[in-house]
XYZ file of C-alpha atoms in Angstrom:
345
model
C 103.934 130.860 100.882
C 101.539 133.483 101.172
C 101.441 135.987 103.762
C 98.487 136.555 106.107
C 95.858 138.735 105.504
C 95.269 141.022 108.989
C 92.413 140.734 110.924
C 90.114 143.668 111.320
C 89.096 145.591 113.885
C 85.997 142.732 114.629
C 88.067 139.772 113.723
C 90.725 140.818 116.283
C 87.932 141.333 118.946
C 86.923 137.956 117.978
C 90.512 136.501 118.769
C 91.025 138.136 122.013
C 90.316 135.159 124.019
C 90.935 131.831 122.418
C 90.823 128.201 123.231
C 92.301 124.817 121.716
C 89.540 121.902 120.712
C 90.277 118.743 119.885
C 89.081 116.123 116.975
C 90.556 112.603 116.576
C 94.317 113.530 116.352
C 94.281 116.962 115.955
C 93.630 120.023 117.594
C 92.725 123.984 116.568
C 93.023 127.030 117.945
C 90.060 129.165 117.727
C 88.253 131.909 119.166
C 86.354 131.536 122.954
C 82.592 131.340 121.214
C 83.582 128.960 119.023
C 81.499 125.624 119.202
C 83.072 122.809 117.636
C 80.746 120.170 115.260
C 82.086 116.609 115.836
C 81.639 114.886 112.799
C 82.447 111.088 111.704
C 85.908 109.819 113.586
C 87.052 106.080 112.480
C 89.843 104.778 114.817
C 90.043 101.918 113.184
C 85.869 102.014 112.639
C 83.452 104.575 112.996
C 82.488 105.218 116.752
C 78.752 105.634 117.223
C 77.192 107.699 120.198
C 73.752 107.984 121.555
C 71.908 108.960 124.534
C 70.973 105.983 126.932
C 72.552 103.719 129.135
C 73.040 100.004 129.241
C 69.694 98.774 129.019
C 69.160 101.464 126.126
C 72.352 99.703 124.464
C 70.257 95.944 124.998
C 67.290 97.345 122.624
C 69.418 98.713 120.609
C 70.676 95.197 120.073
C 67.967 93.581 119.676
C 66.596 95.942 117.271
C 69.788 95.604 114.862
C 69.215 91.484 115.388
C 65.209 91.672 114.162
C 66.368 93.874 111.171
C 69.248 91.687 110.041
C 66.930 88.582 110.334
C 64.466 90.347 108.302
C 66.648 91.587 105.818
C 68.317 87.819 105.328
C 67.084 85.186 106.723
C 70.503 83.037 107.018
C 71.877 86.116 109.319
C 73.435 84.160 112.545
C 74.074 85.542 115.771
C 76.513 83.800 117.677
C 76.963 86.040 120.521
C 74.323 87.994 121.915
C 75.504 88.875 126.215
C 77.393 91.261 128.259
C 80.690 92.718 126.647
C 84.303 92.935 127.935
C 83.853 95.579 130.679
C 81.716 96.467 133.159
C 78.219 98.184 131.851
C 79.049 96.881 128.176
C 77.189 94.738 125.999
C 78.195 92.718 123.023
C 76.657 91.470 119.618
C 78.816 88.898 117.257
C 77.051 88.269 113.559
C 77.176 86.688 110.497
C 74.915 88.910 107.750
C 74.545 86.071 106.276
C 75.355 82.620 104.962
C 78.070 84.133 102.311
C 79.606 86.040 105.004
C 79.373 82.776 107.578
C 81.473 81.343 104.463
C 84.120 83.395 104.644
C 84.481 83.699 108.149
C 83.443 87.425 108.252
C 82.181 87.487 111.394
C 81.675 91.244 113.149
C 81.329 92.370 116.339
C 79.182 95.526 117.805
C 80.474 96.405 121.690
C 78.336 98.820 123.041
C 79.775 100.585 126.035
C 77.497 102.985 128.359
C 78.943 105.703 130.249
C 76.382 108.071 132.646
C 73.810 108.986 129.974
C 76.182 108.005 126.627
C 76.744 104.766 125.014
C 79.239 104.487 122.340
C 79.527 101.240 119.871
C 82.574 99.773 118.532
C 82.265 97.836 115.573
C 84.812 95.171 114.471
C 85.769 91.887 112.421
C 87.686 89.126 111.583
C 90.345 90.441 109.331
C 92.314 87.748 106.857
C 94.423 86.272 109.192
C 92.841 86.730 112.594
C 90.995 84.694 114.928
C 87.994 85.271 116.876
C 89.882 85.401 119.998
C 92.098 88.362 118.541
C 89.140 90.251 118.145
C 87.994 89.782 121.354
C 90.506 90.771 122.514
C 91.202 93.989 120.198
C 87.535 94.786 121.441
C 88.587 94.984 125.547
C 91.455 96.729 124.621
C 89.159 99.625 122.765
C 86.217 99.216 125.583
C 88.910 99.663 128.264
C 91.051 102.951 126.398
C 87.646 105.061 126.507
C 86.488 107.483 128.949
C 83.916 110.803 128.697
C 85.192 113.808 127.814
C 84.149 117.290 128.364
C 83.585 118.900 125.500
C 86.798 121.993 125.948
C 89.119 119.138 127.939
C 92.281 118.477 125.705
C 93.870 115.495 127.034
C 97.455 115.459 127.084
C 97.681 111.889 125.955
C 98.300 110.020 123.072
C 94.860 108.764 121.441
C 92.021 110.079 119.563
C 89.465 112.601 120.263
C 85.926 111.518 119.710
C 82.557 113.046 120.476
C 81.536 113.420 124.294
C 85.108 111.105 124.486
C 88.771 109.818 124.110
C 90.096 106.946 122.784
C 93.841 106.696 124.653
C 96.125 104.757 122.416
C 99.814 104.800 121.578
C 99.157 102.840 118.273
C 99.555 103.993 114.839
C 99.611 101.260 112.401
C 95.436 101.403 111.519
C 93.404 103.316 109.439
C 92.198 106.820 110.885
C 89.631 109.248 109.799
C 88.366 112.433 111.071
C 86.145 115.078 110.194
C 85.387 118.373 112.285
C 83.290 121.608 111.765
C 84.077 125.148 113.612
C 80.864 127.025 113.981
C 80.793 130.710 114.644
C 77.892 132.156 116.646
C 79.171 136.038 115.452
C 79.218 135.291 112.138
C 76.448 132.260 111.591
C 76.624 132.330 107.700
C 80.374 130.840 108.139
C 81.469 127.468 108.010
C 84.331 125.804 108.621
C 85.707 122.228 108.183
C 88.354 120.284 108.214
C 88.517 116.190 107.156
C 91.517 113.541 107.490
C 92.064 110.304 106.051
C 95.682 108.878 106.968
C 95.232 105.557 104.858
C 93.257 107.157 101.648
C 94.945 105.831 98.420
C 96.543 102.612 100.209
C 95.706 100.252 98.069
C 97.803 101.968 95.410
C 101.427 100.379 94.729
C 103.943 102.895 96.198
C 105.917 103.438 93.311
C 102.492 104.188 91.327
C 101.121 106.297 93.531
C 104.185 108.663 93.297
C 104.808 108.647 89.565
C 101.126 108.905 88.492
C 98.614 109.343 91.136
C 100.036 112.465 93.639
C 100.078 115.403 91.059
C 96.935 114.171 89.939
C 95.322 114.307 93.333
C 96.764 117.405 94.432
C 93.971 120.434 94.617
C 95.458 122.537 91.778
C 95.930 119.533 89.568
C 92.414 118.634 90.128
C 91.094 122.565 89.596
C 92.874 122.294 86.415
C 91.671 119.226 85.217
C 88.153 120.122 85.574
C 88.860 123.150 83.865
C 90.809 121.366 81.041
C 87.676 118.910 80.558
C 84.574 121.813 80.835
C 86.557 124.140 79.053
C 83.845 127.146 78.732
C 81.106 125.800 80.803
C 83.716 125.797 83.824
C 81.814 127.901 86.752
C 82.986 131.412 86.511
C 84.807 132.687 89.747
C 87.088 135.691 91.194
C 90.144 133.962 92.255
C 91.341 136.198 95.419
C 94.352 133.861 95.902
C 95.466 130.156 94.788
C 98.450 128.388 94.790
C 101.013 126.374 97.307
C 99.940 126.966 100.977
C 102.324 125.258 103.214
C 100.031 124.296 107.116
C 102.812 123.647 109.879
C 105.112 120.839 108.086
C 101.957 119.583 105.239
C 102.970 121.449 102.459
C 99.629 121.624 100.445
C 97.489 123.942 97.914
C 94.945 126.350 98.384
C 91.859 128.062 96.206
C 90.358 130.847 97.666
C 87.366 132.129 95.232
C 84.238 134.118 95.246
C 81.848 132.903 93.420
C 79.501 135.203 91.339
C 76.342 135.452 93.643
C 79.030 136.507 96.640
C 79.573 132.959 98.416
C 83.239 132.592 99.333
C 84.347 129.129 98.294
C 87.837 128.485 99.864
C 89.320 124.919 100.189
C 93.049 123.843 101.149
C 94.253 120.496 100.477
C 97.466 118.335 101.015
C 98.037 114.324 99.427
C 100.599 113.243 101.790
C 101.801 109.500 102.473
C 99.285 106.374 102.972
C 99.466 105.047 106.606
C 101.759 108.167 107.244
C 100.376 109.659 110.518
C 102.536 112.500 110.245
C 101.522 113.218 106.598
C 97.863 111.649 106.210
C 96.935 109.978 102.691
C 94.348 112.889 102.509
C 93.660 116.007 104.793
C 91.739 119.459 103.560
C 89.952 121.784 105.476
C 87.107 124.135 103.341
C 85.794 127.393 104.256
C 82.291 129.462 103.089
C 80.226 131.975 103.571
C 76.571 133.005 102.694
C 75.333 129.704 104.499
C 71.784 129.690 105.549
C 70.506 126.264 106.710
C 73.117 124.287 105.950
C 73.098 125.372 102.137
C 75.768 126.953 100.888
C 74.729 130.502 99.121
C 71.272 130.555 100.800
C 72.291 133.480 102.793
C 71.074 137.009 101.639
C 75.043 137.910 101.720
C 77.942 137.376 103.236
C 78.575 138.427 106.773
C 82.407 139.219 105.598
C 84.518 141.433 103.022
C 86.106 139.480 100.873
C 89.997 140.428 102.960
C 87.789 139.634 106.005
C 87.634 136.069 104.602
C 91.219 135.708 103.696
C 92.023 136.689 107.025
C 89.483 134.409 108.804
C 90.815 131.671 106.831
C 94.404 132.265 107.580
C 93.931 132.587 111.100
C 92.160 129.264 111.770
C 93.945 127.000 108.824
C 97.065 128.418 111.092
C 96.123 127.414 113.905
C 95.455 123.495 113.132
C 98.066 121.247 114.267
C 98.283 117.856 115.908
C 96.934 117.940 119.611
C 100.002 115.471 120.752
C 103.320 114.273 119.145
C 102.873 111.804 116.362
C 105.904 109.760 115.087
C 107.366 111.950 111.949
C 105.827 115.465 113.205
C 108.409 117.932 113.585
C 108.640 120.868 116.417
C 106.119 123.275 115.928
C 103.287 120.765 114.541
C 101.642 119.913 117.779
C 100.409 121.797 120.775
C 101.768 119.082 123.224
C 103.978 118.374 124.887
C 104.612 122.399 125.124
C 107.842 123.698 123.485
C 110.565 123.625 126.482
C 111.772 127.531 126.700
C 115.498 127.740 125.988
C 117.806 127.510 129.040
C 119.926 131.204 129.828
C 122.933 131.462 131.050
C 123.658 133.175 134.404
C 125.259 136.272 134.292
C-alpha cells in the first residue's frame, strides 16, 4: 500500500473546508467548490431526468409512441394513461410483433416533481407477470423524492440526479457513474464508475480461475503491452501497483504521458451481485483537459507530486454513503462511527 503523497501549500488551502456528495450508493469527500457531474445511475434501469412537469411528461409520450410506430409498424401500445401516483403518467409497449411474441412487454413511468420529471423504465422479466411489474413500478414511483443537490440522505437507497431512490433492496443490478469537477484547477477531471453485477453471467467457479486476474488493471496493462510489444504508448510511470480503497483492495497506474497529460486510473474486480465488493468499480483521474478532450490543454495546471497527491486525497475519501450488507467499519460515512465509551474516574 502506498503512502500518500502531501498536499501542497494550494492543495491544502483547497481542503480547508470540505463537504460529502453523494452518487447512487456512494459518497466522496471533497473540497467546498467542488461541483459534482451526475452521470448515468441504473437502479435496476437507467433513470432519465428532464425539465417539465406532467403535461411535459404527456408529449413526451406521445412523441416516443409516433416514433416507435414509425420505426415498426406492428409496435402496440397497450397502456397509454395516468401512472401509479399522483402527477405520474404511464406508457406500456410492445416494439413490435417479435417482442409481443415473447411477452416482452416494457413499461415507461414518468413521474413529475415541481419543474423535474424522471422516467422509470421496466419489463416483463422470464417469470413475471404484468401485474408484478406494476407493481415493482409504484413501489419505484412511490421511493422517489427531489433532492438538493449537497443533501446526503441518511437512508438506505440510491442517489440520483436532482433525487433519491430510498430502498433497502440489494438483490438487482446497480450502476453508477460520477464526475468531480474543480473550478481552481479546470483542466482536472475526475471520475469514478460502478457496476455491482458486471461479469454475472460468468459461472462462479470460471470467473475465479480464469477471468479475475485477467480483468484486474495490471493484468490488463500488461496484456496490452505483451500484444503491442514496441508500438505500446510510451509513458513515465510515477507509481503502479496494488492500491487498497477502504476494504476494495484494487490496482492503480499513475502515468504521465509524453505531451504532459497525467493519465491515472484505479481499478478493483470484486464479486458479481456483491454490493459490498461491486463486479466492477474504477475511478480515473487527468489533467491537461480543455473541452472535454483530454491533452487539449496548453499544460497541466499541476506538478506531477501535485497530482499524486490530488489523487490520493479524493480516491481516499470515496466510500459508501450508508451501510451496505458485507461493508466493514470504516467503509461508509453513515451511520457515524459511535465514539468509544470512558470509564469514570
Amino acid at each position: 500500500m502506498p503512502e500518500p503523497v502531501k498536499l501542497s501549500p494550494r492543495l491544502r488551502t483547497l481542503f480547508e473546508k470540505t463537504k460529502i456528495l453523494c452518487f447512487g450508493r456512494y459518497a466522496i469527500e471533497v473540497p467546498q467548490e467542488a461541483q459534482l457531474i451526475m452521470g448515468e445511475v441504473s437502479f435496476p434501469s437507467t433513470v432519465r431526468v428532464f425539465l417539465g412537469g406532467i403535461e411535459k411528461a404527456k408529449h413526451r409520450a406521445e412523441e416516443k409512441i409516433a416514433k416507435m410506430k414509425w420505426e415498426d409498424a406492428t409496435a402496440e401500445i397497450t397502456y397509454n394513461d395516468v401512472g401509479p401516483i399522483e402527477d405520474s403518467w404511464q406508457t406500456r409497449y410492445f416494439e413490435d410483433k417479435y417482442k409481443k411474441e415473447r411477452n416482452a412487454l416494457f413499461f415507461d413511468t414518468y413521474i413529475s416533481k415541481a419543474e423535474m420529471t424522471f422516467v422509470l423504465r421496466d419489463s416483463i422479466k422470464q417469470g413475471e407477470t404484468e401485474s408484478t411489474v406494476i407493481a415493482r413500478q409504484r413501489a419505484r414511483a412511490g421511493s422517489l423524492r427531489l433532492r438538493a443537490a449537497d443533501e446526503v440522505p441518511t437512508e438506505p437507497g440510491v442517489c440520483i440526479e436532482h433525487a433519491f431512490m430510498a430502498s433497502d433492496r440489494y438483490d438487482h443490478q446497480e450502476m453508477a457513474n460520477a464526475g468531480v469537477y474543480l473550478p481552481s484547477f479546470p483542466d482536472i477531471t475526475f471520475s469514478i464508475r460502478s457496476n455491482k453485477d458486471a461479469y454475472a453471467d460468468y459461472d462462479k467457479a470460471e470467473f475465479e480461475q480464469m477471468k479475475r486476474d485477467e480483468l484486474s488493471l495490471l493484468g490488463r496493462i500488461k496484456g496490452a503491452q505483451d500484444m503491442q510489444g514496441a508500438l505500446y504508448p510510451k509513458r513515465d510511470v510515477l507509481r503502479e501497483g496494488k492500491r487498497d480503497v477502504q476494504h476494495w483492495k484494487g490496482e492503480e497506474s499513475l502515468i504521465r504521458r509524453p505531451d504532459g497529460t497525467h493519465d491515472f486510473e484505479w481499478a478493483f474486480v470484486g464479486t458479481p451481485t456483491d454490493v459490498a465488493n461491486p463486479s466492477s468499480f474504477g475511478a480515473a483521474m487527468f489533467t491537461k483537459v480543455k473541452h472535454n478532450l483530454v491533452g487539449a490543454a496548453n499544460k497541466a495546471s499541476v506538478t506531477d507530486d501535485e497530482a499524486v497527491a490530488l489523487w490520493d486525497k479524493l480516491l481516499s475519501g470515496l466510500k459508501f454513503r450508508v451501510k451496505v450488507p458485507g461493508a466493514p467499519e470504516g467503509s461508509y460515512y453513515l451511520p457515524k462511527d459511535k465514539p468509544e465509551a470512558t470509564s469514570a474516574k
